[in-house]
Coordinates of C-alpha atoms in Angstrom, one line a residue:
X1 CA 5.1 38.9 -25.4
X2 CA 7.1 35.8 -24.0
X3 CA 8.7 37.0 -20.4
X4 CA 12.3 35.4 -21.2
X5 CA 13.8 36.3 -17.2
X6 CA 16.4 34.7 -15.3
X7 CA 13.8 31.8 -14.3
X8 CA 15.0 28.1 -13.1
X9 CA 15.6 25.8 -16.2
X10 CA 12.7 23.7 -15.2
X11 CA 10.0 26.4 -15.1
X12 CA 11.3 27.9 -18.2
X13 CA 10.9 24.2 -19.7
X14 CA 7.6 23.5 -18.0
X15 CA 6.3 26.7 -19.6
X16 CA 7.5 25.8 -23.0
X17 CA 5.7 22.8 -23.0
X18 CA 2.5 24.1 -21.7
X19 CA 2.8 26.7 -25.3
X20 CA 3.9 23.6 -27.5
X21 CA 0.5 22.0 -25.8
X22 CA -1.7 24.8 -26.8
X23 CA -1.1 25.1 -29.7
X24 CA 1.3 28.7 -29.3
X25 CA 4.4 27.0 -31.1
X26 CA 6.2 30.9 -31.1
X27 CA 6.4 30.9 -27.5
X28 CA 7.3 27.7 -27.0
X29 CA 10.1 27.8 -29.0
X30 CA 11.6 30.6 -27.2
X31 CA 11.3 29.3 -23.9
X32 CA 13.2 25.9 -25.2
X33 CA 15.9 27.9 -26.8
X34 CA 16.2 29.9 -23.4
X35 CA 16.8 26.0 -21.8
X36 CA 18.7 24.8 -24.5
X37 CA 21.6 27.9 -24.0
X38 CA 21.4 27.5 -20.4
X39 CA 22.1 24.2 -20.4
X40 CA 24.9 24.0 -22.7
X41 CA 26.8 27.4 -20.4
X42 CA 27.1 24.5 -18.5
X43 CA 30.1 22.2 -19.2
X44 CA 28.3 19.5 -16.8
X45 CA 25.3 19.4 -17.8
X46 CA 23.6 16.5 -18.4
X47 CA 23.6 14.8 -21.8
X48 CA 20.1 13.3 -21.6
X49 CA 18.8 16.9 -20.2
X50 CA 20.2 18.6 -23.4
X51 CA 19.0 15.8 -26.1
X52 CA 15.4 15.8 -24.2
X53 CA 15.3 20.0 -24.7
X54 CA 17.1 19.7 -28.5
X55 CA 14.2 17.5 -28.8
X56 CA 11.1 20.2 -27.5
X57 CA 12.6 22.8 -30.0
X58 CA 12.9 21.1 -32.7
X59 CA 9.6 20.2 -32.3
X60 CA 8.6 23.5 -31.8
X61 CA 10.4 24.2 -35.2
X62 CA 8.8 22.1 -37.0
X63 CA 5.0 22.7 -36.3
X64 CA 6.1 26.7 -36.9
X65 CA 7.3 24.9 -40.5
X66 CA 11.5 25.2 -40.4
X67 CA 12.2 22.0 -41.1
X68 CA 15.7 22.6 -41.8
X69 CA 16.3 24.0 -38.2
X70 CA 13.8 21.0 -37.0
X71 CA 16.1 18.2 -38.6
X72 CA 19.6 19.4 -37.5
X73 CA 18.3 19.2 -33.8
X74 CA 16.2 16.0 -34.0
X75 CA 19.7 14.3 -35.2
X76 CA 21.3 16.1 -32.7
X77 CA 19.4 15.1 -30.0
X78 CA 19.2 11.5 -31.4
X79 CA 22.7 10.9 -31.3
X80 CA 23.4 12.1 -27.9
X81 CA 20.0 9.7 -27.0
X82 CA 22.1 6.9 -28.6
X83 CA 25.2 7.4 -26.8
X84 CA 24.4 7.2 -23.4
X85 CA 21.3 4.6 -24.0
X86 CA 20.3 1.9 -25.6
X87 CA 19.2 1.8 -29.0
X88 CA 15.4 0.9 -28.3
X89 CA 15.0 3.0 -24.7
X90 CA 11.7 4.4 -24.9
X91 CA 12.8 8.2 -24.9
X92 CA 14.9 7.5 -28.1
X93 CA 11.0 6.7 -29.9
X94 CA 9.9 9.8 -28.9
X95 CA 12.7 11.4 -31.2
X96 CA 12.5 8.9 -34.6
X97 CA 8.9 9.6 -34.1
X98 CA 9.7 13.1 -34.4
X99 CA 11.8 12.3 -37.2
X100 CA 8.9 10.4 -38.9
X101 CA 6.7 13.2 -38.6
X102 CA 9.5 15.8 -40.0
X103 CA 9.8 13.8 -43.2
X104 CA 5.9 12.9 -43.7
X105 CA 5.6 16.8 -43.6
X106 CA 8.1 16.9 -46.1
X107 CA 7.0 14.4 -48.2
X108 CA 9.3 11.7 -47.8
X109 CA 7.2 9.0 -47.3
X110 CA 9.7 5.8 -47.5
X111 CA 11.8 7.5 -44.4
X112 CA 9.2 8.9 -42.4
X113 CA 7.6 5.1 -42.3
X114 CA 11.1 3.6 -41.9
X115 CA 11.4 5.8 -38.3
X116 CA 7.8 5.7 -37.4
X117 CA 7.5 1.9 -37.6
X118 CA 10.8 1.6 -35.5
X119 CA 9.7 4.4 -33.2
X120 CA 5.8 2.1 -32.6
X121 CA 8.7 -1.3 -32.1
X122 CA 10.1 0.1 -29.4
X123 CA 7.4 1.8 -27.5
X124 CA 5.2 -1.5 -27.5
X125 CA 8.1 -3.4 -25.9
X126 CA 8.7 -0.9 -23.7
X127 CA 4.9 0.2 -22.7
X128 CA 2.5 -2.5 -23.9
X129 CA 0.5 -2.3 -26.7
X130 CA -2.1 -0.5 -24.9
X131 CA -0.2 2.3 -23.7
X132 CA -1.1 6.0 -24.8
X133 CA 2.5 6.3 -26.0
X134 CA 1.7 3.2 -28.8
X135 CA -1.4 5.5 -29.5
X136 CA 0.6 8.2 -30.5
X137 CA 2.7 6.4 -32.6
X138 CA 0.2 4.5 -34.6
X139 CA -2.2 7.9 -34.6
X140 CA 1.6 8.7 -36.8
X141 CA 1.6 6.4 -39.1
X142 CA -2.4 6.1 -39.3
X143 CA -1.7 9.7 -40.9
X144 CA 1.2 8.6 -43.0
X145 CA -1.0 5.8 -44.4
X146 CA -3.6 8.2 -45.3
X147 CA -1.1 10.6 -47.1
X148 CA -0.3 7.7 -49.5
X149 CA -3.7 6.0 -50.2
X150 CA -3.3 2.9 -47.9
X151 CA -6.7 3.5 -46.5
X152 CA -7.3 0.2 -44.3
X153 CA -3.8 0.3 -43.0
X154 CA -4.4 4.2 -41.7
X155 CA -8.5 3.1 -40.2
X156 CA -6.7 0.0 -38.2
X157 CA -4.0 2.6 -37.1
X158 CA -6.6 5.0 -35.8
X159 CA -9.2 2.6 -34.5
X160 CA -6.4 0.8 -32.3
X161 CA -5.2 4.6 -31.1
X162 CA -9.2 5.4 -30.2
X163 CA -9.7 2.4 -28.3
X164 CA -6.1 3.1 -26.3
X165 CA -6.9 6.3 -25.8
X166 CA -10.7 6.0 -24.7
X167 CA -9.6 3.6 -22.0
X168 CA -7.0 5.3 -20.6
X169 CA -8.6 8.8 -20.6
X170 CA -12.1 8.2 -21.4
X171 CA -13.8 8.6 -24.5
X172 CA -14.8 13.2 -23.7
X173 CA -11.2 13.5 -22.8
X174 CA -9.1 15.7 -24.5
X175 CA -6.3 13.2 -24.7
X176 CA -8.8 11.3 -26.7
X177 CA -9.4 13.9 -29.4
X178 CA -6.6 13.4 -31.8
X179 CA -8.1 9.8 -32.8
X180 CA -11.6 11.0 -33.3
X181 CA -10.1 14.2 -35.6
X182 CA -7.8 11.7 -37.6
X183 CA -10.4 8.9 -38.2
X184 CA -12.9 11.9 -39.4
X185 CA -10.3 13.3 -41.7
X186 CA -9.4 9.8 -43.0
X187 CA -13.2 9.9 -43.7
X188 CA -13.7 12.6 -45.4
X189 CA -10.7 12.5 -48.0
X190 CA -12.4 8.9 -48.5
X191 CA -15.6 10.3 -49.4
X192 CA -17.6 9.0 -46.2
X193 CA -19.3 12.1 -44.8
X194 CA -21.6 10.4 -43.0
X195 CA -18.9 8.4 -41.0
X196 CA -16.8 11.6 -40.6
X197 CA -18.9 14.5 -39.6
X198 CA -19.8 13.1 -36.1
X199 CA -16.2 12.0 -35.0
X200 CA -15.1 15.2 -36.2
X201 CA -18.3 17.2 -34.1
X202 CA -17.0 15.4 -30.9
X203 CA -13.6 15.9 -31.4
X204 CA -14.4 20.1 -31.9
X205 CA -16.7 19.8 -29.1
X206 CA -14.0 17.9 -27.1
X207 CA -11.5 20.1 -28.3
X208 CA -13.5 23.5 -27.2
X209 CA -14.3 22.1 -23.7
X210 CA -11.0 22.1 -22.9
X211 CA -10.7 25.3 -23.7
X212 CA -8.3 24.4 -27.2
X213 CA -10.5 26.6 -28.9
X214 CA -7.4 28.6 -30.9
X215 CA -5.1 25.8 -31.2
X216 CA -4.1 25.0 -35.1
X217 CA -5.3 21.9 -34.7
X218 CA -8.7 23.1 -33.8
X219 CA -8.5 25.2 -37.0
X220 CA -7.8 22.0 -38.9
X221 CA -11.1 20.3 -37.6
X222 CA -13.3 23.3 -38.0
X223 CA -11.9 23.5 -41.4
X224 CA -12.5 20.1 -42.2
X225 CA -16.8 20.4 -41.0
X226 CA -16.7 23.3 -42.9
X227 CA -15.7 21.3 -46.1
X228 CA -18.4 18.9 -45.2
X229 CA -21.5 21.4 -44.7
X230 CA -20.4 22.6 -47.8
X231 CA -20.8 19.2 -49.6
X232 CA -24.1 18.4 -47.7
X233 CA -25.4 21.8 -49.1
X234 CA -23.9 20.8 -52.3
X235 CA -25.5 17.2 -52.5
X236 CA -28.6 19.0 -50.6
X237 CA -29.2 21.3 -53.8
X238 CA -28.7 18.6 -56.4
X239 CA -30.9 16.5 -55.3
X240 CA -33.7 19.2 -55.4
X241 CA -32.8 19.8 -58.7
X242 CA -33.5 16.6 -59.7
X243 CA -36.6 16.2 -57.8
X244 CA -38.0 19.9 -59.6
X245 CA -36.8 17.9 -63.5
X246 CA -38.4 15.2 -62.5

């Protein structure tokens, strides 16, 4: 079980993140909770320290699938973002990013691309458009694309993420993975199993040196070979069937 003791607030947040990063979203969100009702015992605490945690759990939230809980707190910590910062500081991108991905999940398409494509705006100002932070974004809405049929517009998403990410982190770092696993899913729901199965072999094999083995995501990707094996066995058997009539 998650040990929940009277640890400093930026130990107990440090270990939340490191859950949220591997993929154990329970933990994590009881770790940010535990920050989050520290923080607000506190009459001055900091506004930005409190929208910044509002922001890990309802992240957390919303990859264990309570959206409802996940929303309330993204606008929460949105709005304390906006009143003590500029509308297009780089920390507020990380929360309509969020946002974006709370409503893609959802299945509102029109808003999630409305607060992803503001969310990539500000972050290329801010960082460059060869930061890892614009790769994130655009790995976003390279996803969104996909999930409504606007094929070319998700492959240029994800091919500008993997060539970000490759030179920042090098292209067997784990950082690097999420490109290789999106472009090989955008693959496969395209038909193009020949293009997919060896971006989605390296991501796995990136994915399991790192020792990610467990995480969802990893499910997702094994999932997704598995799907194609099946087809290649599929196709495999079909074509000797032909070759026996013929």
């Amino acid at each position: 079980g998650v040990q929940t003791c009277a640890l400093p607030i930026s130990c107990l947040n440090a270990l939340g993140l490191e859950m949220l990063e591997n993929g154990s979203y329970a933990a994590a969100q009881t770790y940010f909770a535990q920050v989050l009702s520290l923080l607000e015992a506190h009459e001055d605490a900091d506004d930005i320290a409190v929208a910044s945690c509002l922001f890990n759990l309802a992240t957390a939230d919303m990859l264990l699938g309570d959206y409802g809980t996940a929303l309330s707190l993204f606008k929460r910590s949105l709005q304390l973002h906006e009143s003590r910062l500029r509308p297009d500081d780089s920390s507020t991108a990380q929360i309509l990013a969020g946002l974006g991905e709370l409503h893609r999940r959802e299945g509102r398409y029109g808003l999630a691309a409305s607060f992803q494509t503001r969310a990539l705006l500000i972050v290329e100002r801010a960082f460059g458009v060869q930061h890892p932070a614009t790769a994130r974004v655009l790995n976003d809405l390279g996803e969104l694309f996909r999930r409504t049929g606007r094929y070319p517009e998700a492959e240029r998403c994800h091919l500008r993420a993997r060539a970000i990410q490759e030179a920042a982190f090098g292209k067997a770092h784990v950082y690097a993975t999420p490109s290789l696993s999106k472009l090989g899913e955008l693959y496969h729901v395209k038909g193009d199993y020949v293009a997919a199965e060896p971006l989605l072999r390296e991501s796995l094999k990136n994915r399991e040196e790192a020792g990610l083995e467990c995480h969802p995501e990893t499910a997702v990707v094994v999932l997704r070979l598995a799907c194609l094996c099946e087809r290649s066995e599929e196709h495999t058997s079909e074509l000797q069937s032909q070759f026996r009539i013929s």
